[in-house]
Tab-separated table of N, CA and C in Angstrom:
chain	number	residue	atom	x	y	z
J	1076	MET	N	237.843	-9.050	-48.443
J	1076	MET	CA	236.600	-9.397	-48.635
J	1076	MET	C	236.047	-10.757	-49.318
J	1077	SER	N	237.649	-11.309	-49.256
J	1077	SER	CA	237.673	-12.912	-49.571
J	1077	SER	C	237.494	-13.012	-48.141
J	1078	GLY	N	238.343	-13.346	-46.915
J	1078	GLY	CA	237.501	-13.741	-45.638
J	1078	GLY	C	236.294	-13.117	-45.213
J	1079	TYR	N	235.604	-12.246	-45.685
J	1079	TYR	CA	234.371	-11.914	-44.950
J	1079	TYR	C	232.841	-13.385	-45.939
J	1080	LEU	N	234.162	-13.574	-47.395
J	1080	LEU	CA	232.822	-14.209	-47.983
J	1080	LEU	C	233.109	-15.669	-47.156
J	1081	CYS	N	234.356	-16.094	-47.462
J	1081	CYS	CA	234.400	-17.846	-46.749
J	1081	CYS	C	233.456	-17.748	-44.763
J	1082	ILE	N	233.116	-15.970	-44.186
J	1082	ILE	CA	233.124	-16.833	-43.055
J	1082	ILE	C	231.577	-16.354	-43.220
J	1083	VAL	N	231.195	-16.440	-44.368
J	1083	VAL	CA	229.914	-15.983	-44.431
J	1083	VAL	C	229.507	-17.513	-45.333
J	1084	ALA	N	229.711	-18.349	-45.527
J	1084	ALA	CA	229.995	-19.633	-46.404
J	1084	ALA	C	229.869	-20.711	-45.772
J	1085	ARG	N	231.293	-20.778	-44.301
J	1085	ARG	CA	230.991	-21.112	-43.165
J	1085	ARG	C	229.991	-21.570	-42.126
J	1086	ASP	N	230.019	-19.394	-41.334
J	1086	ASP	CA	229.283	-19.395	-40.535
J	1086	ASP	C	228.007	-18.992	-40.424
J	1087	ARG	N	227.209	-18.102	-42.604
J	1087	ARG	CA	225.771	-18.244	-42.624
J	1087	ARG	C	226.074	-16.673	-41.611
J	1088	CYS	N	227.274	-15.618	-41.645
J	1088	CYS	CA	227.940	-14.371	-40.801
J	1088	CYS	C	227.190	-13.193	-41.461
J	1089	LYS	N	225.862	-13.487	-40.605
J	1089	LYS	CA	224.876	-11.911	-40.917
J	1089	LYS	C	226.188	-11.024	-41.217
J	1090	ASN	N	226.750	-10.769	-40.300
J	1090	ASN	CA	227.529	-8.988	-39.981
J	1090	ASN	C	228.544	-9.506	-41.023
J	1091	SER	N	229.496	-10.470	-41.609
J	1091	SER	CA	229.279	-10.043	-42.884
J	1091	SER	C	229.517	-10.087	-43.775
J	1092	PHE	N	228.353	-10.881	-43.751
J	1092	PHE	CA	227.692	-10.097	-45.036
J	1092	PHE	C	227.059	-8.796	-45.233
J	1093	ALA	N	226.886	-8.261	-44.472
J	1093	ALA	CA	227.303	-6.847	-44.817
J	1093	ALA	C	227.820	-6.161	-44.564
J	1094	LYS	N	229.375	-6.460	-44.117
J	1094	LYS	CA	230.008	-6.203	-44.696
J	1094	LYS	C	230.746	-5.685	-47.068
J	1095	ILE	N	229.678	-7.046	-46.662
J	1095	ILE	CA	229.927	-7.676	-48.065
J	1095	ILE	C	229.363	-6.303	-48.811
J	1096	PHE	N	227.787	-6.572	-48.221
J	1096	PHE	CA	226.828	-6.176	-49.229
J	1096	PHE	C	227.013	-4.567	-49.298
J	1097	ARG	N	227.019	-3.833	-47.590
J	1097	ARG	CA	228.114	-2.322	-48.242
J	1097	ARG	C	228.752	-1.888	-49.042
J	1098	TYR	N	229.768	-2.503	-49.641
J	1098	TYR	CA	230.902	-2.727	-49.825
J	1098	TYR	C	230.285	-3.071	-52.049
J	1099	PHE	N	229.621	-4.052	-51.952
J	1099	PHE	CA	228.756	-3.672	-52.971
J	1099	PHE	C	228.730	-3.567	-54.518
J	1100	ALA	N	227.901	-3.601	-52.996
J	1100	ALA	CA	226.054	-2.897	-53.526
J	1100	ALA	C	226.206	-1.568	-54.275
J	1101	PRO	N	227.019	-0.408	-54.084
J	1101	PRO	CA	227.274	0.822	-54.904
J	1101	PRO	C	227.657	0.342	-55.993
J	1102	MET	N	228.777	-0.466	-56.353
J	1102	MET	CA	229.492	-0.635	-57.504
J	1102	MET	C	228.463	-1.584	-58.237
J	1103	LEU	N	227.462	-2.970	-57.872
J	1103	LEU	CA	226.664	-2.918	-58.784
J	1103	LEU	C	225.936	-2.542	-59.082
J	1104	ARG	N	225.067	-1.348	-58.423
J	1104	ARG	CA	224.307	-0.204	-59.047
J	1104	ARG	C	224.714	0.522	-60.092
J	1105	SER	N	225.589	0.710	-59.463
J	1105	SER	CA	226.304	1.697	-60.902
J	1105	SER	C	226.134	0.854	-62.594
J	1106	TYR	N	227.076	-0.216	-62.345
J	1106	TYR	CA	227.374	-1.100	-63.347
J	1106	TYR	C	225.538	-1.524	-63.593
J	1107	ALA	N	224.536	-1.348	-63.139
J	1107	ALA	CA	223.415	-2.411	-63.578
J	1107	ALA	C	222.688	-1.378	-64.405
J	1108	LEU	N	222.991	0.008	-63.954
J	1108	LEU	CA	222.486	1.370	-64.687
J	1108	LEU	C	223.250	1.627	-65.612
J	1109	LYS	N	224.708	1.377	-66.126
J	1109	LYS	CA	224.916	1.814	-67.237
J	1109	LYS	C	224.271	1.068	-67.910
J	1110	GLN	N	224.616	-0.861	-67.380
J	1110	GLN	CA	224.009	-1.627	-67.839
J	1110	GLN	C	222.225	-1.740	-69.334
J	1111	MET	N	221.386	-0.913	-68.018
J	1111	MET	CA	220.322	-1.200	-68.085
J	1111	MET	C	218.888	-0.359	-68.528
J	1112	GLY	N	219.802	0.348	-68.030
J	1112	GLY	CA	219.199	2.474	-67.764
J	1112	GLY	C	218.122	2.799	-66.877
J	1113	ASN	N	218.220	1.556	-66.259
J	1113	ASN	CA	216.786	2.071	-65.056
J	1113	ASN	C	216.754	2.072	-64.161
J	1114	GLU	N	215.962	2.596	-62.914
J	1114	GLU	CA	216.754	2.829	-61.682
J	1114	GLU	C	216.031	1.057	-60.992
J	1115	ALA	N	214.701	1.370	-61.481
J	1115	ALA	CA	213.787	-0.307	-60.969
J	1115	ALA	C	214.862	-1.468	-60.814
J	1116	LEU	N	215.268	-1.346	-61.845
J	1116	LEU	CA	216.297	-3.227	-62.872
J	1116	LEU	C	217.657	-2.655	-62.132
J	1117	ALA	N	217.811	-1.731	-61.737
J	1117	ALA	CA	218.999	-1.440	-61.649
J	1117	ALA	C	219.141	-2.058	-59.983
J	1118	MET	N	218.059	-2.093	-58.770
J	1118	MET	CA	217.811	-2.281	-57.367
J	1118	MET	C	217.573	-3.687	-58.218
J	1119	GLU	N	216.959	-4.037	-58.873
J	1119	GLU	CA	216.856	-5.349	-58.329
J	1119	GLU	C	217.358	-6.614	-59.536
J	1120	LEU	N	218.906	-6.093	-59.640
J	1120	LEU	CA	219.995	-6.835	-59.914
J	1120	LEU	C	220.820	-6.558	-58.544
J	1121	VAL	N	221.028	-5.786	-58.001
J	1121	VAL	CA	221.487	-5.703	-56.775
J	1121	VAL	C	220.988	-6.502	-56.071
J	1122	GLN	N	219.638	-6.778	-55.200
J	1122	GLN	CA	219.574	-7.840	-54.797
J	1122	GLN	C	218.936	-8.961	-55.215
J	1123	ASP	N	219.089	-9.407	-56.065
J	1123	ASP	CA	219.005	-10.521	-56.782
J	1123	ASP	C	220.787	-11.124	-56.546
J	1124	THR	N	221.205	-10.257	-57.392
J	1124	THR	CA	222.742	-10.707	-57.180
J	1124	THR	C	223.068	-10.191	-55.695
J	1125	MET	N	223.758	-9.102	-54.613
J	1125	MET	CA	223.422	-10.184	-53.251
J	1125	MET	C	223.170	-11.174	-52.826
J	1126	SER	N	221.542	-11.761	-52.905
J	1126	SER	CA	220.607	-12.861	-52.654
J	1126	SER	C	221.607	-14.543	-52.936
J	1127	ASN	N	221.708	-14.313	-54.822
J	1127	ASN	CA	222.654	-15.259	-54.695
J	1127	ASN	C	224.519	-15.087	-54.090
J	1128	VAL	N	224.186	-14.011	-53.306
J	1128	VAL	CA	225.767	-14.062	-52.799
J	1128	VAL	C	225.738	-15.159	-51.922
J	1129	TRP	N	224.484	-14.974	-51.340
J	1129	TRP	CA	224.182	-15.344	-49.422
J	1129	TRP	C	224.374	-16.371	-49.779
J	1130	GLN	N	223.070	-17.133	-50.439
J	1130	GLN	CA	222.977	-18.548	-50.952
J	1130	GLN	C	224.141	-18.863	-51.341
J	1131	LYS	N	224.863	-19.084	-52.317
J	1131	LYS	CA	225.814	-19.617	-52.921
J	1131	LYS	C	227.419	-19.559	-52.251
J	1132	SER	N	227.597	-19.076	-50.720
J	1132	SER	CA	228.986	-17.762	-50.736
J	1132	SER	C	229.411	-19.121	-50.433
J	1133	HIS	N	229.008	-20.819	-50.349
J	1133	HIS	CA	229.484	-21.724	-50.425
J	1133	HIS	C	230.891	-22.217	-51.678
J	1134	LEU	N	230.602	-21.764	-51.976
J	1134	LEU	CA	230.445	-21.784	-53.884
J	1134	LEU	C	231.714	-21.481	-54.441
J	1135	PHE	N	232.304	-19.523	-53.220
J	1135	PHE	CA	233.351	-19.432	-53.685
J	1135	PHE	C	234.565	-19.813	-53.515
J	1136	ASN	N	235.318	-19.715	-54.392
J	1136	ASN	CA	236.700	-20.755	-54.426
J	1136	ASN	C	237.790	-19.279	-54.721
J	1137	SER	N	238.618	-19.094	-53.885
J	1137	SER	CA	239.336	-18.226	-54.030
J	1137	SER	C	240.445	-18.266	-54.972
J	1138	GLU	N	240.881	-20.008	-54.975
J	1138	GLU	CA	241.652	-20.079	-55.842
J	1138	GLU	C	241.571	-20.194	-57.628
J	1139	LYS	N	239.581	-19.195	-57.730
J	1139	LYS	CA	239.383	-19.288	-59.290
J	1139	LYS	C	238.953	-17.794	-59.230
J	1140	GLY	N	239.309	-16.881	-58.218
J	1140	GLY	CA	238.894	-15.226	-58.622
J	1140	GLY	C	238.903	-14.974	-57.739
J	1141	SER	N	239.089	-13.302	-57.356
J	1141	SER	CA	238.706	-12.597	-56.396
J	1141	SER	C	236.914	-12.713	-55.909
J	1142	PRO	N	236.448	-12.253	-54.972
J	1142	PRO	CA	235.515	-12.238	-55.023
J	1142	PRO	C	234.591	-11.180	-55.584
J	1143	SER	N	235.347	-9.828	-56.245
J	1143	SER	CA	234.706	-8.729	-56.965
J	1143	SER	C	234.521	-9.788	-58.141
J	1144	THR	N	235.846	-10.347	-58.905
J	1144	THR	CA	234.829	-10.744	-59.846
J	1144	THR	C	234.148	-12.277	-59.471
J	1145	TRP	N	234.247	-12.808	-59.284
J	1145	TRP	CA	232.411	-13.946	-59.367
J	1145	TRP	C	231.144	-13.108	-58.078
J	1146	ILE	N	231.565	-12.417	-57.932
J	1146	ILE	CA	230.114	-11.280	-57.979
J	1146	ILE	C	229.560	-10.659	-58.680
J	1147	PHE	N	230.400	-10.050	-59.696
J	1147	PHE	CA	230.049	-9.766	-60.695
J	1147	PHE	C	229.730	-10.746	-62.026
J	1148	THR	N	230.387	-11.867	-61.581
J	1148	THR	CA	229.842	-12.738	-62.677
J	1148	THR	C	228.575	-13.135	-62.473
J	1149	ILE	N	227.794	-13.483	-60.867
J	1149	ILE	CA	226.815	-13.512	-60.909
J	1149	ILE	C	226.186	-12.649	-61.602
J	1150	ALA	N	225.998	-11.430	-61.541
J	1150	ALA	CA	225.158	-9.401	-62.100
J	1150	ALA	C	225.211	-10.130	-62.942
J	1151	ARG	N	226.169	-10.108	-63.927
J	1151	ARG	CA	226.455	-10.370	-65.055
J	1151	ARG	C	225.509	-11.673	-65.766
J	1152	ASN	N	225.469	-12.751	-64.773
J	1152	ASN	CA	224.629	-13.633	-64.708
J	1152	ASN	C	223.291	-13.312	-64.909
J	1153	ILE	N	222.604	-12.847	-64.191
J	1153	ILE	CA	221.403	-11.985	-64.078
J	1153	ILE	C	221.027	-11.423	-64.791
J	1154	ARG	N	221.912	-10.355	-65.091
J	1154	ARG	CA	221.669	-9.700	-66.308
J	1154	ARG	C	220.792	-9.860	-67.321
J	1155	PHE	N	222.012	-11.113	-67.627
J	1155	PHE	CA	221.753	-11.681	-69.257
J	1155	PHE	C	219.856	-12.247	-68.717
J	1156	ASP	N	219.706	-13.102	-67.959
J	1156	ASP	CA	218.278	-13.777	-67.206
J	1156	ASP	C	216.914	-12.465	-67.399
J	1157	MET	N	217.927	-10.877	-66.551
J	1157	MET	CA	216.446	-10.470	-66.391
J	1157	MET	C	216.307	-9.824	-68.675
J	1158	LEU	N	217.235	-10.033	-69.105
J	1158	LEU	CA	217.059	-9.375	-70.040
J	1158	LEU	C	216.741	-10.191	-71.134
J	1159	ARG	N	216.700	-11.409	-71.278
J	1159	ARG	CA	216.089	-12.712	-71.390
J	1159	ARG	C	214.155	-12.392	-71.008
J	1160	LYS	N	213.621	-12.446	-69.694
J	1160	LYS	CA	213.000	-12.234	-70.005
J	1160	LYS	C	211.366	-11.500	-70.332
J	1161	GLN	N	212.971	-9.906	-70.469
J	1161	GLN	CA	211.819	-9.211	-71.015
J	1161	GLN	C	211.653	-9.066	-72.273
J	1162	ARG	N	212.864	-9.305	-73.664
J	1162	ARG	CA	212.386	-10.379	-74.561
J	1162	ARG	C	211.526	-11.141	-74.214
J	1163	ASN	N	210.936	-11.564	-73.737
J	1163	ASN	CA	210.247	-13.360	-73.639
J	1163	ASN	C	208.470	-11.921	-73.931
J	1164	ARG	N	208.350	-11.490	-72.587
J	1164	ARG	CA	207.298	-10.442	-72.840
J	1164	ARG	C	206.417	-9.891	-74.386
J	1165	LYS	N	208.096	-9.329	-74.205
J	1165	LYS	CA	207.861	-8.464	-75.426
J	1165	LYS	C	206.854	-9.290	-76.157
J	1166	GLU	N	207.350	-10.871	-76.653
J	1166	GLU	CA	207.590	-11.554	-78.279
J	1166	GLU	C	205.967	-12.024	-77.638
J	1167	ASP	N	205.917	-12.037	-75.551
J	1167	ASP	CA	204.708	-12.761	-75.830
J	1167	ASP	C	203.472	-11.679	-75.685
J	1168	VAL	N	203.674	-10.226	-75.916
J	1168	VAL	CA	202.809	-8.983	-75.909
J	1168	VAL	C	202.079	-9.298	-77.822
J	1169	ARG	N	202.950	-9.392	-78.593
J	1169	ARG	CA	203.066	-9.195	-79.989
J	1169	ARG	C	202.300	-10.135	-80.593
J	1170	SER	N	202.419	-11.371	-79.860
J	1170	SER	CA	201.543	-12.625	-80.649
J	1170	SER	C	200.102	-12.582	-80.110
C-alpha cells in the first residue's frame, strides 16, 4: 500500500487511490462502527478519512510509519472532531 500512496502523492493517480480505498474502507467502517455505533456516522468517517488521504497523501512518510498507521491516525483525529462537534451541538441545544 505504501507504493500506491506514493503514486497518489506524486501523480494524483485515481487508480492507485481506488486500490487504497477498496483496501482500507471496510476496515475504517468496522473501526468507526465499533467506536460510534452508528452506520451513518461510520460512513461519514470513512469518506472524510479517505478524502484526507487523497488531499494529504504528499504528507505520508514511509520512514515514520506504515500506511495503515497513518490512515488510522487520520481517522482517529476525524473521530475526535466529530465527537467535539456533537458535544458542542448538545451544549447549544441546552442553552
